[in-house]
PDB file of N, CA, C and O in Angstrom:
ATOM      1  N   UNK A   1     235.140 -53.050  22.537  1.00 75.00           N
ATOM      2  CA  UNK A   1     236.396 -52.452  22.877  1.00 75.00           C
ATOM      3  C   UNK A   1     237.241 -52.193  21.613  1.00 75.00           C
ATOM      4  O   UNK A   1     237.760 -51.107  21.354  1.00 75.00           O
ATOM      5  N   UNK A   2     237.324 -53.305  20.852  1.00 79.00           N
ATOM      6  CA  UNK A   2     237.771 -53.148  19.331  1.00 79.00           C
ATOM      7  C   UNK A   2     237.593 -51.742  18.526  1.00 79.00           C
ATOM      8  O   UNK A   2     238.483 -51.037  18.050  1.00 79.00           O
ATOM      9  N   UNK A   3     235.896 -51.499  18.512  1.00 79.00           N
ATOM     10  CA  UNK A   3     235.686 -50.532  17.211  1.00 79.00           C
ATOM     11  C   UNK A   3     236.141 -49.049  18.547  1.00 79.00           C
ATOM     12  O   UNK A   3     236.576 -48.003  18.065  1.00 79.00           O
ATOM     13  N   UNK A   4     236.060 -49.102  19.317  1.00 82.00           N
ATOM     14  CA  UNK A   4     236.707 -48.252  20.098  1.00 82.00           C
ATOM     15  C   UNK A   4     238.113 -47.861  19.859  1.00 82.00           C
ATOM     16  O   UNK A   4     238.353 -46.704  19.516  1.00 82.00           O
ATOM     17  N   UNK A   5     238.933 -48.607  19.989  1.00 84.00           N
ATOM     18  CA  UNK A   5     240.110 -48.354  19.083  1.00 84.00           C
ATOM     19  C   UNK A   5     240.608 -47.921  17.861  1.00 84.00           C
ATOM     20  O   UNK A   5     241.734 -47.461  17.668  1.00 84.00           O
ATOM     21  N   UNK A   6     239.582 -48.113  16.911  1.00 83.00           N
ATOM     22  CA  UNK A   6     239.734 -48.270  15.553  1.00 83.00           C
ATOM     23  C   UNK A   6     239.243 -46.851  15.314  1.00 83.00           C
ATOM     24  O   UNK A   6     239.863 -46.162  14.504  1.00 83.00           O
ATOM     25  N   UNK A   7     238.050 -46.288  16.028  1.00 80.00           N
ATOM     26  CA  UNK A   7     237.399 -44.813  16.099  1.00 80.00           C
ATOM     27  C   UNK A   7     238.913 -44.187  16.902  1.00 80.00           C
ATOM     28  O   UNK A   7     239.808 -43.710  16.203  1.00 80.00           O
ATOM     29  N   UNK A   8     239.010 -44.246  18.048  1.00 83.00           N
ATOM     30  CA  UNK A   8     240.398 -43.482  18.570  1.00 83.00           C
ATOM     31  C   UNK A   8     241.376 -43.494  17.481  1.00 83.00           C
ATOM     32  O   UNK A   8     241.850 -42.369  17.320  1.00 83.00           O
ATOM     33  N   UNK A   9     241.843 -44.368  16.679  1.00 83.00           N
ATOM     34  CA  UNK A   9     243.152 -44.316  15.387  1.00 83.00           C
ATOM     35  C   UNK A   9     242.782 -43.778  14.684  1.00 83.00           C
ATOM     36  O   UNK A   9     243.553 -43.214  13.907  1.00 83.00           O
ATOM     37  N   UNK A  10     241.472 -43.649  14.558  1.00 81.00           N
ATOM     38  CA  UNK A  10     241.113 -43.113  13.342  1.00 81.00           C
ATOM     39  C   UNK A  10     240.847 -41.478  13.554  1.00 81.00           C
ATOM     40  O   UNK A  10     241.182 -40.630  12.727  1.00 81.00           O
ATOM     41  N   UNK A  11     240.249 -41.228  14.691  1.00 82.00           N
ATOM     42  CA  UNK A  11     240.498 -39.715  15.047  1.00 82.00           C
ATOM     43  C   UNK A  11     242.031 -39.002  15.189  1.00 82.00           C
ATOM     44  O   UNK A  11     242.294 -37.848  14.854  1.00 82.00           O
ATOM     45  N   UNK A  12     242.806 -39.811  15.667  1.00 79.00           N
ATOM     46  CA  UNK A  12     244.503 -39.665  15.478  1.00 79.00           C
ATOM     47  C   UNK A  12     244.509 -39.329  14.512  1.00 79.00           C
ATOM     48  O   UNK A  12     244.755 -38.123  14.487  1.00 79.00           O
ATOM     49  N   UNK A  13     244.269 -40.006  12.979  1.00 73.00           N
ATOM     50  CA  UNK A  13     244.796 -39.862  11.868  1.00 73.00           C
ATOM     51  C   UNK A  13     244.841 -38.979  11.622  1.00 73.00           C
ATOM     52  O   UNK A  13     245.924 -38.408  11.755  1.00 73.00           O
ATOM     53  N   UNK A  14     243.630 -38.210  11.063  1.00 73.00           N
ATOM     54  CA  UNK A  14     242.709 -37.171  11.332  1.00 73.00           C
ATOM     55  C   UNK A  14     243.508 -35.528  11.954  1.00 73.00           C
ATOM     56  O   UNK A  14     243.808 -34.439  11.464  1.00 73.00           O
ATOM     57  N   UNK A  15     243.579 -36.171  13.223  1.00 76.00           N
ATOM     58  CA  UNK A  15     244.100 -34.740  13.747  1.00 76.00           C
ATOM     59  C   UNK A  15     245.015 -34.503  13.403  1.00 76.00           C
ATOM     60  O   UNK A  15     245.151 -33.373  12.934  1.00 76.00           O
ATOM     61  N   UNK A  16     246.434 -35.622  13.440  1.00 73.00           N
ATOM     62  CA  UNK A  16     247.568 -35.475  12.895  1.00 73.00           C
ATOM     63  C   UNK A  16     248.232 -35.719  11.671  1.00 73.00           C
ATOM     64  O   UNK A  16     249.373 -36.146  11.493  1.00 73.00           O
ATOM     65  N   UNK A  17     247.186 -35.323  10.677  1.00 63.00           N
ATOM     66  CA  UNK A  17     247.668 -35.884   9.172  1.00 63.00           C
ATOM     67  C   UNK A  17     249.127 -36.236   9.223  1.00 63.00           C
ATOM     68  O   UNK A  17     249.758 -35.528  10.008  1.00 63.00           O
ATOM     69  N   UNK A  18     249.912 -37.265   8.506  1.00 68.00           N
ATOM     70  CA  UNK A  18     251.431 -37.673   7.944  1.00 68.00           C
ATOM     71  C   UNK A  18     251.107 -36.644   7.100  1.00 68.00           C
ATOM     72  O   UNK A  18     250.092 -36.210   6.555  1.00 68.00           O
ATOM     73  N   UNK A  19     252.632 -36.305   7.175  1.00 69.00           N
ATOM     74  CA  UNK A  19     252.691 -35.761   5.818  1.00 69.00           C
ATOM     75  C   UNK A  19     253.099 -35.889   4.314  1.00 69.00           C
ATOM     76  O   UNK A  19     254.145 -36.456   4.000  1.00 69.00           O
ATOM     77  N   UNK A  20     252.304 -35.385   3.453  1.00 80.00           N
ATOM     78  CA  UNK A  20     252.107 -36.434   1.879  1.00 80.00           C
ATOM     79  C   UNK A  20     253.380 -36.563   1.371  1.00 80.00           C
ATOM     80  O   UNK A  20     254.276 -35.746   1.585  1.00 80.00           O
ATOM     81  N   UNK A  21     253.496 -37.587   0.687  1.00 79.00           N
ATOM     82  CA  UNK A  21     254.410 -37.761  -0.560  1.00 79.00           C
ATOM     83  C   UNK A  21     255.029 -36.649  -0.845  1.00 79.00           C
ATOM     84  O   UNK A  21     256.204 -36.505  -0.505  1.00 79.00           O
ATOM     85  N   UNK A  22     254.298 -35.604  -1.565  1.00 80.00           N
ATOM     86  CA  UNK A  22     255.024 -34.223  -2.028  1.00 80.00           C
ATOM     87  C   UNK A  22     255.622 -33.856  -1.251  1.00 80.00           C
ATOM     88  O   UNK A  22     256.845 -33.720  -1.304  1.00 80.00           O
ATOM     89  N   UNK A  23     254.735 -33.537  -0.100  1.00 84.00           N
ATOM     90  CA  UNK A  23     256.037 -32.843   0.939  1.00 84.00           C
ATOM     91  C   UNK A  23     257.130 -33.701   1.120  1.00 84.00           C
ATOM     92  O   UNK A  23     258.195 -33.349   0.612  1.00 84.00           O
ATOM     93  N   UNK A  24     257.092 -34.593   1.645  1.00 85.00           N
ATOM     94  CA  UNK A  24     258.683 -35.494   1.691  1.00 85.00           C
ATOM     95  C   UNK A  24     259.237 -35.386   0.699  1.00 85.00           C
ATOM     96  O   UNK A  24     260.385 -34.960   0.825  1.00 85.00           O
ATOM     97  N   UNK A  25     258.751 -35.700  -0.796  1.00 86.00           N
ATOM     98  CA  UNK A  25     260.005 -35.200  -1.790  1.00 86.00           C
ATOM     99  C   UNK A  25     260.837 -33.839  -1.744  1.00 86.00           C
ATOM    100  O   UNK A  25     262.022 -33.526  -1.868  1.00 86.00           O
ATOM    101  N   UNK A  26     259.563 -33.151  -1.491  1.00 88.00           N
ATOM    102  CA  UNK A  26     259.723 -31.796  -1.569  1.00 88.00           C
ATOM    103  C   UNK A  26     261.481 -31.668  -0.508  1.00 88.00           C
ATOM    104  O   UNK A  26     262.614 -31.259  -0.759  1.00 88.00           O
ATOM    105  N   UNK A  27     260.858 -32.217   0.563  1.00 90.00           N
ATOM    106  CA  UNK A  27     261.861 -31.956   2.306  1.00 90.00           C
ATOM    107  C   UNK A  27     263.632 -32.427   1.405  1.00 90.00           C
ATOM    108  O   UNK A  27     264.701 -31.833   1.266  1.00 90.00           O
ATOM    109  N   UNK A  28     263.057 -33.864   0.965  1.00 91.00           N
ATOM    110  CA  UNK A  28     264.503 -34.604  -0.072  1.00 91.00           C
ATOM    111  C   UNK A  28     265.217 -34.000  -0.656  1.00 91.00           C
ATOM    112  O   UNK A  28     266.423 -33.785  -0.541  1.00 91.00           O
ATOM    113  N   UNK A  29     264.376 -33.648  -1.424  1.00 92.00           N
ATOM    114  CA  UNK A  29     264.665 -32.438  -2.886  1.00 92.00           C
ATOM    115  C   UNK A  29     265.785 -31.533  -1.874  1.00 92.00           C
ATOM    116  O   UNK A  29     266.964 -31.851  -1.715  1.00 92.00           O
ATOM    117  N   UNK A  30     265.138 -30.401  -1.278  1.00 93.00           N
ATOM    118  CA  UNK A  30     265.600 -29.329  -0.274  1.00 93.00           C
ATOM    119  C   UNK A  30     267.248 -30.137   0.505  1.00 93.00           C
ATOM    120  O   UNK A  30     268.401 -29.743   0.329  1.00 93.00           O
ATOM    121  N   UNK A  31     266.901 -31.009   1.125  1.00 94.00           N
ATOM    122  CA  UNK A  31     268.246 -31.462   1.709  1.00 94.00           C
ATOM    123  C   UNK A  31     269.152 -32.257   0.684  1.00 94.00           C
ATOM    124  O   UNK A  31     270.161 -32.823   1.102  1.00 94.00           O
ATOM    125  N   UNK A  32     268.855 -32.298  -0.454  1.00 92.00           N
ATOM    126  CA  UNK A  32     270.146 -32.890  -1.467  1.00 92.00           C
ATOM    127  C   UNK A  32     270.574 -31.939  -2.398  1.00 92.00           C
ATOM    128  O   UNK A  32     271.563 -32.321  -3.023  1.00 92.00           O
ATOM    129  N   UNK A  33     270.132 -30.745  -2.724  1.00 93.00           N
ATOM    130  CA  UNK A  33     270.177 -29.289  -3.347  1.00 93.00           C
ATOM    131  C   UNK A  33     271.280 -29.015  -2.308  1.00 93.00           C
ATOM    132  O   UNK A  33     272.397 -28.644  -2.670  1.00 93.00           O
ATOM    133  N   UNK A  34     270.858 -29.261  -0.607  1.00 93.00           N
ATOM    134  CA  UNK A  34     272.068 -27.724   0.297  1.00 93.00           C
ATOM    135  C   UNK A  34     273.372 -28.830   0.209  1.00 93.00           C
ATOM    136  O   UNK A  34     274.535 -28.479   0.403  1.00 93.00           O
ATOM    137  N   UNK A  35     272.910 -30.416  -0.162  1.00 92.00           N
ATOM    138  CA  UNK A  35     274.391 -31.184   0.517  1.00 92.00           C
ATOM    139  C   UNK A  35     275.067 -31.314  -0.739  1.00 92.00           C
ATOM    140  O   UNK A  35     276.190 -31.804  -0.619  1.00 92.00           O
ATOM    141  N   UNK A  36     274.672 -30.979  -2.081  1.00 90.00           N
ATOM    142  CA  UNK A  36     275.285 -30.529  -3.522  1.00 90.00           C
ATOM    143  C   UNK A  36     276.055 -29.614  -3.500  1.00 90.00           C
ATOM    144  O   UNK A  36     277.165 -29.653  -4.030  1.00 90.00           O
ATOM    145  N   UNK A  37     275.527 -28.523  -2.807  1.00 89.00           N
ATOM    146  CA  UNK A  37     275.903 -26.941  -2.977  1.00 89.00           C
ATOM    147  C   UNK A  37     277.021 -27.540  -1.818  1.00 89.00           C
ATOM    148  O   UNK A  37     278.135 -27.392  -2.320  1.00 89.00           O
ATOM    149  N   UNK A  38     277.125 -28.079  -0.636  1.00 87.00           N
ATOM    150  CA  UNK A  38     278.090 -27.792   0.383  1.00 87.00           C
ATOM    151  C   UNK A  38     278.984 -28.475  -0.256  1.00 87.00           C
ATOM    152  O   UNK A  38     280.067 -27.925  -0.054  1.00 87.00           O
ATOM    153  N   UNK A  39     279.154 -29.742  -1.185  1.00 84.00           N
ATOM    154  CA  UNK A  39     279.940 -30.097  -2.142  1.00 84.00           C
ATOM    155  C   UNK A  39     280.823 -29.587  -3.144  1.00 84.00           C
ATOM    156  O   UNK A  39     282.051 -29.558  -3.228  1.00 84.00           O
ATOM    157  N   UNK A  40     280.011 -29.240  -3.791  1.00 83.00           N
ATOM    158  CA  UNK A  40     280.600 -28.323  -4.880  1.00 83.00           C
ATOM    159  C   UNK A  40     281.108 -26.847  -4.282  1.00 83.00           C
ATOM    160  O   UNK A  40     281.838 -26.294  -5.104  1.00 83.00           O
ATOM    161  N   UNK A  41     280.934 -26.163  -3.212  1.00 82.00           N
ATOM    162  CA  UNK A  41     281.795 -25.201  -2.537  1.00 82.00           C
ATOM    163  C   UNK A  41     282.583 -25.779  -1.891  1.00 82.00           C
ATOM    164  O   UNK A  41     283.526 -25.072  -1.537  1.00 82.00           O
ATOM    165  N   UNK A  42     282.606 -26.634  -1.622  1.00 77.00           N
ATOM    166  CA  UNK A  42     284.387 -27.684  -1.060  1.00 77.00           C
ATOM    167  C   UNK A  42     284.760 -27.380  -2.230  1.00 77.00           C
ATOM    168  O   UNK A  42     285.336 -26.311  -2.431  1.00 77.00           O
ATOM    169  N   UNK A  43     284.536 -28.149  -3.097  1.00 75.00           N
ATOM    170  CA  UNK A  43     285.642 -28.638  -4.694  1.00 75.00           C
ATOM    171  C   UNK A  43     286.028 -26.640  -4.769  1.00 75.00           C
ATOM    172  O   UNK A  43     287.147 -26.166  -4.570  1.00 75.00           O
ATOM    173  N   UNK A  44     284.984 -25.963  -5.042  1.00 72.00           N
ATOM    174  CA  UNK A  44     285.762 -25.022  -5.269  1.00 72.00           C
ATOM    175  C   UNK A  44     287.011 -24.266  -4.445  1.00 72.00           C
ATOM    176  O   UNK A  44     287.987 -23.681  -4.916  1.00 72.00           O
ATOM    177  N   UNK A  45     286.707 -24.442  -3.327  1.00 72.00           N
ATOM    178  CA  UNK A  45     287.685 -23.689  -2.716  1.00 72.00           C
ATOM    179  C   UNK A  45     289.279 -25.210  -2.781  1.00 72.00           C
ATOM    180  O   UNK A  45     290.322 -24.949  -2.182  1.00 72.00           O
ATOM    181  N   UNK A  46     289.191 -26.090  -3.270  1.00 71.00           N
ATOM    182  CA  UNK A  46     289.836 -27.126  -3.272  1.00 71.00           C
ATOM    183  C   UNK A  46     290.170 -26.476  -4.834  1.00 71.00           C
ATOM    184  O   UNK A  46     291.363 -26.339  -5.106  1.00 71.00           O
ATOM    185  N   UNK A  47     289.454 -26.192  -5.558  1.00 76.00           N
ATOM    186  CA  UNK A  47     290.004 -26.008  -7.335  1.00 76.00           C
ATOM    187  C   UNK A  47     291.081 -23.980  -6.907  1.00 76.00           C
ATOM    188  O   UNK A  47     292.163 -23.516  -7.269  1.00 76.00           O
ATOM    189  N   UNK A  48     290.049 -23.516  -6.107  1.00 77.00           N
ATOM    190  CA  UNK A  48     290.737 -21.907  -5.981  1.00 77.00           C
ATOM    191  C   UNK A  48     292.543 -22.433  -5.459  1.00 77.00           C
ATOM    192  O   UNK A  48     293.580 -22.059  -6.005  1.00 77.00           O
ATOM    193  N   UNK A  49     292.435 -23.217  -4.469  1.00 80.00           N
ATOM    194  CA  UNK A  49     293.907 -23.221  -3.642  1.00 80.00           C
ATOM    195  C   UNK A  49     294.905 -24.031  -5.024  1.00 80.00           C
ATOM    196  O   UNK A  49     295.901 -23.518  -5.534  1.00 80.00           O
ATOM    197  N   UNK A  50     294.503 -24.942  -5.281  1.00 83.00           N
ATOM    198  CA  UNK A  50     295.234 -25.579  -7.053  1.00 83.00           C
ATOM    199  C   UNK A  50     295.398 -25.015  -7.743  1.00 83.00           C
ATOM    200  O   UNK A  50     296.399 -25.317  -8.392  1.00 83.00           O
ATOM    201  N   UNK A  51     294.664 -23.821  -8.191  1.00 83.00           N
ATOM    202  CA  UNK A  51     294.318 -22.822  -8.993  1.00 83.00           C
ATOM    203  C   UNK A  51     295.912 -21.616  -8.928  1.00 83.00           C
ATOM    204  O   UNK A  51     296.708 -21.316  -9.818  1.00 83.00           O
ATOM    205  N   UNK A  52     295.846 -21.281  -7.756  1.00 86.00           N
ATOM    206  CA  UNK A  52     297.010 -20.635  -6.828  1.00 86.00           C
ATOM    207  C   UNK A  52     298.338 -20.980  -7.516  1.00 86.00           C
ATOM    208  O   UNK A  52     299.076 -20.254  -8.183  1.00 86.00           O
ATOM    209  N   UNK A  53     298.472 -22.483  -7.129  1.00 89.00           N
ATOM    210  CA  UNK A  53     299.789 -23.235  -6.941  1.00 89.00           C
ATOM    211  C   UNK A  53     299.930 -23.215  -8.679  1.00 89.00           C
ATOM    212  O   UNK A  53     300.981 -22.917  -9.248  1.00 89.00           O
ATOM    213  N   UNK A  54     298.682 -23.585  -9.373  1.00 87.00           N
ATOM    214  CA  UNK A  54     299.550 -23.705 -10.826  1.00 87.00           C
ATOM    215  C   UNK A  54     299.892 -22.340 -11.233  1.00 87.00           C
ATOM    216  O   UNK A  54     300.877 -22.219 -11.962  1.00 87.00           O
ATOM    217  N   UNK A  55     299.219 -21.251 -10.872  1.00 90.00           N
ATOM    218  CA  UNK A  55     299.443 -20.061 -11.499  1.00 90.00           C
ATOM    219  C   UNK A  55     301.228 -19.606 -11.285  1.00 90.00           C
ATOM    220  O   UNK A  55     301.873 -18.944 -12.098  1.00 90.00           O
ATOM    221  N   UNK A  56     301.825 -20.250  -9.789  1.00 93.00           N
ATOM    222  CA  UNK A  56     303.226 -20.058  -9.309  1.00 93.00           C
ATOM    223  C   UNK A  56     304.078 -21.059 -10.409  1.00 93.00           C
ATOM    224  O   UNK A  56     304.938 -20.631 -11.179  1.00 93.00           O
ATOM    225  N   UNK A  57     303.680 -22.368 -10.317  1.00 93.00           N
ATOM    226  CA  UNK A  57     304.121 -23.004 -11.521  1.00 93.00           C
ATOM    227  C   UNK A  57     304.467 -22.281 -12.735  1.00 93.00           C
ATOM    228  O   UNK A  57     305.576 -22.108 -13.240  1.00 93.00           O
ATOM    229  N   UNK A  58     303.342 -21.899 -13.105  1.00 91.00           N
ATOM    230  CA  UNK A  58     303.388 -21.567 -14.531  1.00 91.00           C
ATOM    231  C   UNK A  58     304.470 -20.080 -14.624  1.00 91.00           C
ATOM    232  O   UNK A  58     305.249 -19.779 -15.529  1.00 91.00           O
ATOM    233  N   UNK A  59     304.184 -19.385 -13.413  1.00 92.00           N
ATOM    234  CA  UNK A  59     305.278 -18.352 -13.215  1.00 92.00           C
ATOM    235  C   UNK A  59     306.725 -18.266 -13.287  1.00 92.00           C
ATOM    236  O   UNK A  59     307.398 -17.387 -13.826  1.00 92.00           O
ATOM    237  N   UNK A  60     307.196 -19.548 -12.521  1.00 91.00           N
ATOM    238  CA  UNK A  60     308.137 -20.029 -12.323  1.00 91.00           C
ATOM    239  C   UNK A  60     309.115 -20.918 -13.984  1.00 91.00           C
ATOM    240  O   UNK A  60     310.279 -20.999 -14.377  1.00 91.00           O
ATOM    241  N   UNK A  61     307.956 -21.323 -14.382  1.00 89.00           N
ATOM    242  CA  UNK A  61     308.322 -21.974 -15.538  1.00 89.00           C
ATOM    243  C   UNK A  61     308.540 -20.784 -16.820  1.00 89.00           C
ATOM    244  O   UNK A  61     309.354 -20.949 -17.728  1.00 89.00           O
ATOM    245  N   UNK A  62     307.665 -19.597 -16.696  1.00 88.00           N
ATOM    246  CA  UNK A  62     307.576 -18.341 -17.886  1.00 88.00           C
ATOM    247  C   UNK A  62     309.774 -17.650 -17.397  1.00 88.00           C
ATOM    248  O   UNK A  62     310.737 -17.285 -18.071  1.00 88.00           O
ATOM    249  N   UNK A  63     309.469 -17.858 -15.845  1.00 86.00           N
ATOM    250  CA  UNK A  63     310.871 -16.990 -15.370  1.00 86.00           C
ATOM    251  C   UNK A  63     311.860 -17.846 -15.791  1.00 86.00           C
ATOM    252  O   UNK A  63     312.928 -17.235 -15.828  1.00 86.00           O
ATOM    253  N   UNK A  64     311.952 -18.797 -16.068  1.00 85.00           N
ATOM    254  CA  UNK A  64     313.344 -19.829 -16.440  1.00 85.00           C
ATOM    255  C   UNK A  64     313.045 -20.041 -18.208  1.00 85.00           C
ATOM    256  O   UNK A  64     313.925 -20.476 -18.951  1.00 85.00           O
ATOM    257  N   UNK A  65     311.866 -19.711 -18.622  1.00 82.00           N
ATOM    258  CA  UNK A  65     312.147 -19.938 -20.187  1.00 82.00           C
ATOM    259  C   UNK A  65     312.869 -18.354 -20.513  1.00 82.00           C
ATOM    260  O   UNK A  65     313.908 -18.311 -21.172  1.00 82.00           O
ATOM    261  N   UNK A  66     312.418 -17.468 -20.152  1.00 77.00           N
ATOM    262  CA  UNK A  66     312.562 -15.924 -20.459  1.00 77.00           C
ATOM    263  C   UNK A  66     314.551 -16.330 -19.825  1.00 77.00           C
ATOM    264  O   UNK A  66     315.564 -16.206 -20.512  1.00 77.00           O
ATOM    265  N   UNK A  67     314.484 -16.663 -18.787  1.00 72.00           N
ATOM    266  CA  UNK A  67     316.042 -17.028 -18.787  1.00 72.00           C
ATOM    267  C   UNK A  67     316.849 -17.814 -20.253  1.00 72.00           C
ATOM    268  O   UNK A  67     317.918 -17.360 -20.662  1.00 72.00           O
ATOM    269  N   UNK A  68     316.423 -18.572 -20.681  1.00 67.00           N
ATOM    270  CA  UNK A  68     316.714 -19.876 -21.420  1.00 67.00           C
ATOM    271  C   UNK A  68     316.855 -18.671 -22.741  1.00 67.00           C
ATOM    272  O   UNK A  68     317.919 -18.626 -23.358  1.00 67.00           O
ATOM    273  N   UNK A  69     315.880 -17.862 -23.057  1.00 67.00           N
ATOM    274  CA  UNK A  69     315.951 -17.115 -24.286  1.00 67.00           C
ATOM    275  C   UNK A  69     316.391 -16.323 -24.777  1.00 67.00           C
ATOM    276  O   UNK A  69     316.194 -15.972 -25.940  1.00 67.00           O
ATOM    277  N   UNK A  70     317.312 -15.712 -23.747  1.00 65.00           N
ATOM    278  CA  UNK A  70     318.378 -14.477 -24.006  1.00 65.00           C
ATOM    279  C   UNK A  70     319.665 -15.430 -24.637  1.00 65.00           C
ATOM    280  O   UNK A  70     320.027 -16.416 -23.995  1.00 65.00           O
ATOM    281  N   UNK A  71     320.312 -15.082 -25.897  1.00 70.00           N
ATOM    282  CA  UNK A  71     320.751 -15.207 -26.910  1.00 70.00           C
ATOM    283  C   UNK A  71     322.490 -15.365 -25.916  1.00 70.00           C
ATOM    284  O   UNK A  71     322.986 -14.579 -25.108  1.00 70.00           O
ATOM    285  N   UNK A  72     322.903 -16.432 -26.330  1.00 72.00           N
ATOM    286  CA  UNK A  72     324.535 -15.840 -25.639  1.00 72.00           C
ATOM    287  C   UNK A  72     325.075 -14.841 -26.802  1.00 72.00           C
ATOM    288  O   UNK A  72     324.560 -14.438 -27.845  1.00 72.00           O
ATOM    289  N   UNK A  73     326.337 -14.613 -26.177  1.00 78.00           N
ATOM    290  CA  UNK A  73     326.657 -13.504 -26.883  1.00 78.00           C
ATOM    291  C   UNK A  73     327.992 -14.401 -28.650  1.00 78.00           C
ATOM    292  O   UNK A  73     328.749 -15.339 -28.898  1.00 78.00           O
ATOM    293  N   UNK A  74     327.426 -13.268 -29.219  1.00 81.00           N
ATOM    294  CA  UNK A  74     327.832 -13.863 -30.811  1.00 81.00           C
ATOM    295  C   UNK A  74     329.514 -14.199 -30.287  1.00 81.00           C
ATOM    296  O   UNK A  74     330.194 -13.677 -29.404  1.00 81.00           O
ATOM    297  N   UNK A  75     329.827 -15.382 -31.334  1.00 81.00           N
ATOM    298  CA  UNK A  75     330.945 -15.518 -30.985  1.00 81.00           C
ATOM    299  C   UNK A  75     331.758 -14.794 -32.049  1.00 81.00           C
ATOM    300  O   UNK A  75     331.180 -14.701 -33.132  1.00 81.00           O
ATOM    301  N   UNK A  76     333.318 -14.112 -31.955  1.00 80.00           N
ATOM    302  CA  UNK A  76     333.684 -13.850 -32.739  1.00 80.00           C
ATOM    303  C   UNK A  76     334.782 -14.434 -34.057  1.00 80.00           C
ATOM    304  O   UNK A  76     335.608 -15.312 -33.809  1.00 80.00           O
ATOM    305  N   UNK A  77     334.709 -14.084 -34.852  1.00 82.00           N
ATOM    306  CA  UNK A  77     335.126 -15.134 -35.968  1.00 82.00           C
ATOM    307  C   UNK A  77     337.007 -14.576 -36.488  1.00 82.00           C
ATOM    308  O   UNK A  77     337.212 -13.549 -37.135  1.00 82.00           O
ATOM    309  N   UNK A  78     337.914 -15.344 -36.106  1.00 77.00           N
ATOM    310  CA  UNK A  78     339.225 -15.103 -36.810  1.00 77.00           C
ATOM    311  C   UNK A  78     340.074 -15.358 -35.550  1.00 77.00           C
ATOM    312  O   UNK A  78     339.775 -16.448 -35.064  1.00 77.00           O
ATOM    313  N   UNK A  79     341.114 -14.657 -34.802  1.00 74.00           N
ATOM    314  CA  UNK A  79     342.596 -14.907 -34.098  1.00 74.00           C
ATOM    315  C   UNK A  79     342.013 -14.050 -33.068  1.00 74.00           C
ATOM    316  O   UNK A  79     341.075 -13.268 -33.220  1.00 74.00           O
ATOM    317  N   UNK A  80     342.779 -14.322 -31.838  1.00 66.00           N
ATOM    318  CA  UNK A  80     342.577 -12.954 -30.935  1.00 66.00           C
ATOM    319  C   UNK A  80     343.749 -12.888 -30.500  1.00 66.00           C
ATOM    320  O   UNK A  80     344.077 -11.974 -29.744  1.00 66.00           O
TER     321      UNK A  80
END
């Protein structure tokens, strides 16, 4: 009854090869490449919207120096 079993597992094996090493790295490889990429297209659209806000910053800060740099007007010198 034994080697009966052992012939049936062993014809299993057989029909249904596992599949090798390579391929599973391979499968790994493939699913840590798309969950990188779905990563790093978060951060970007997370760096684009930051990206936005400093550019208003920096706008905001160019519009109040360009204020700051207009000269008052000369003062004049003697009696009025």
């Amino acid at each position: 009854m034994g080697i009966m079993r052992a012939f049936v597992s062993v014809r299993k094996a057989f029909s249904q090869p596992e599949p090798s090493e390579f391929a599973r790295l391979q499968a790994d490889v493939k699913e840590l490449k798309e969950y990188v990429n779905d990563i790093l297209t978060d951060q970007n659209d997370i760096n684009e919207e930051t990206r936005m806000q400093l550019e208003l910053i920096n706008e905001s800060l160019a519009e109040l120096q360009a204020e700051k740099r207009t000269p008052p007007p000369p003062r004049r010198i003697g009696f009025k």
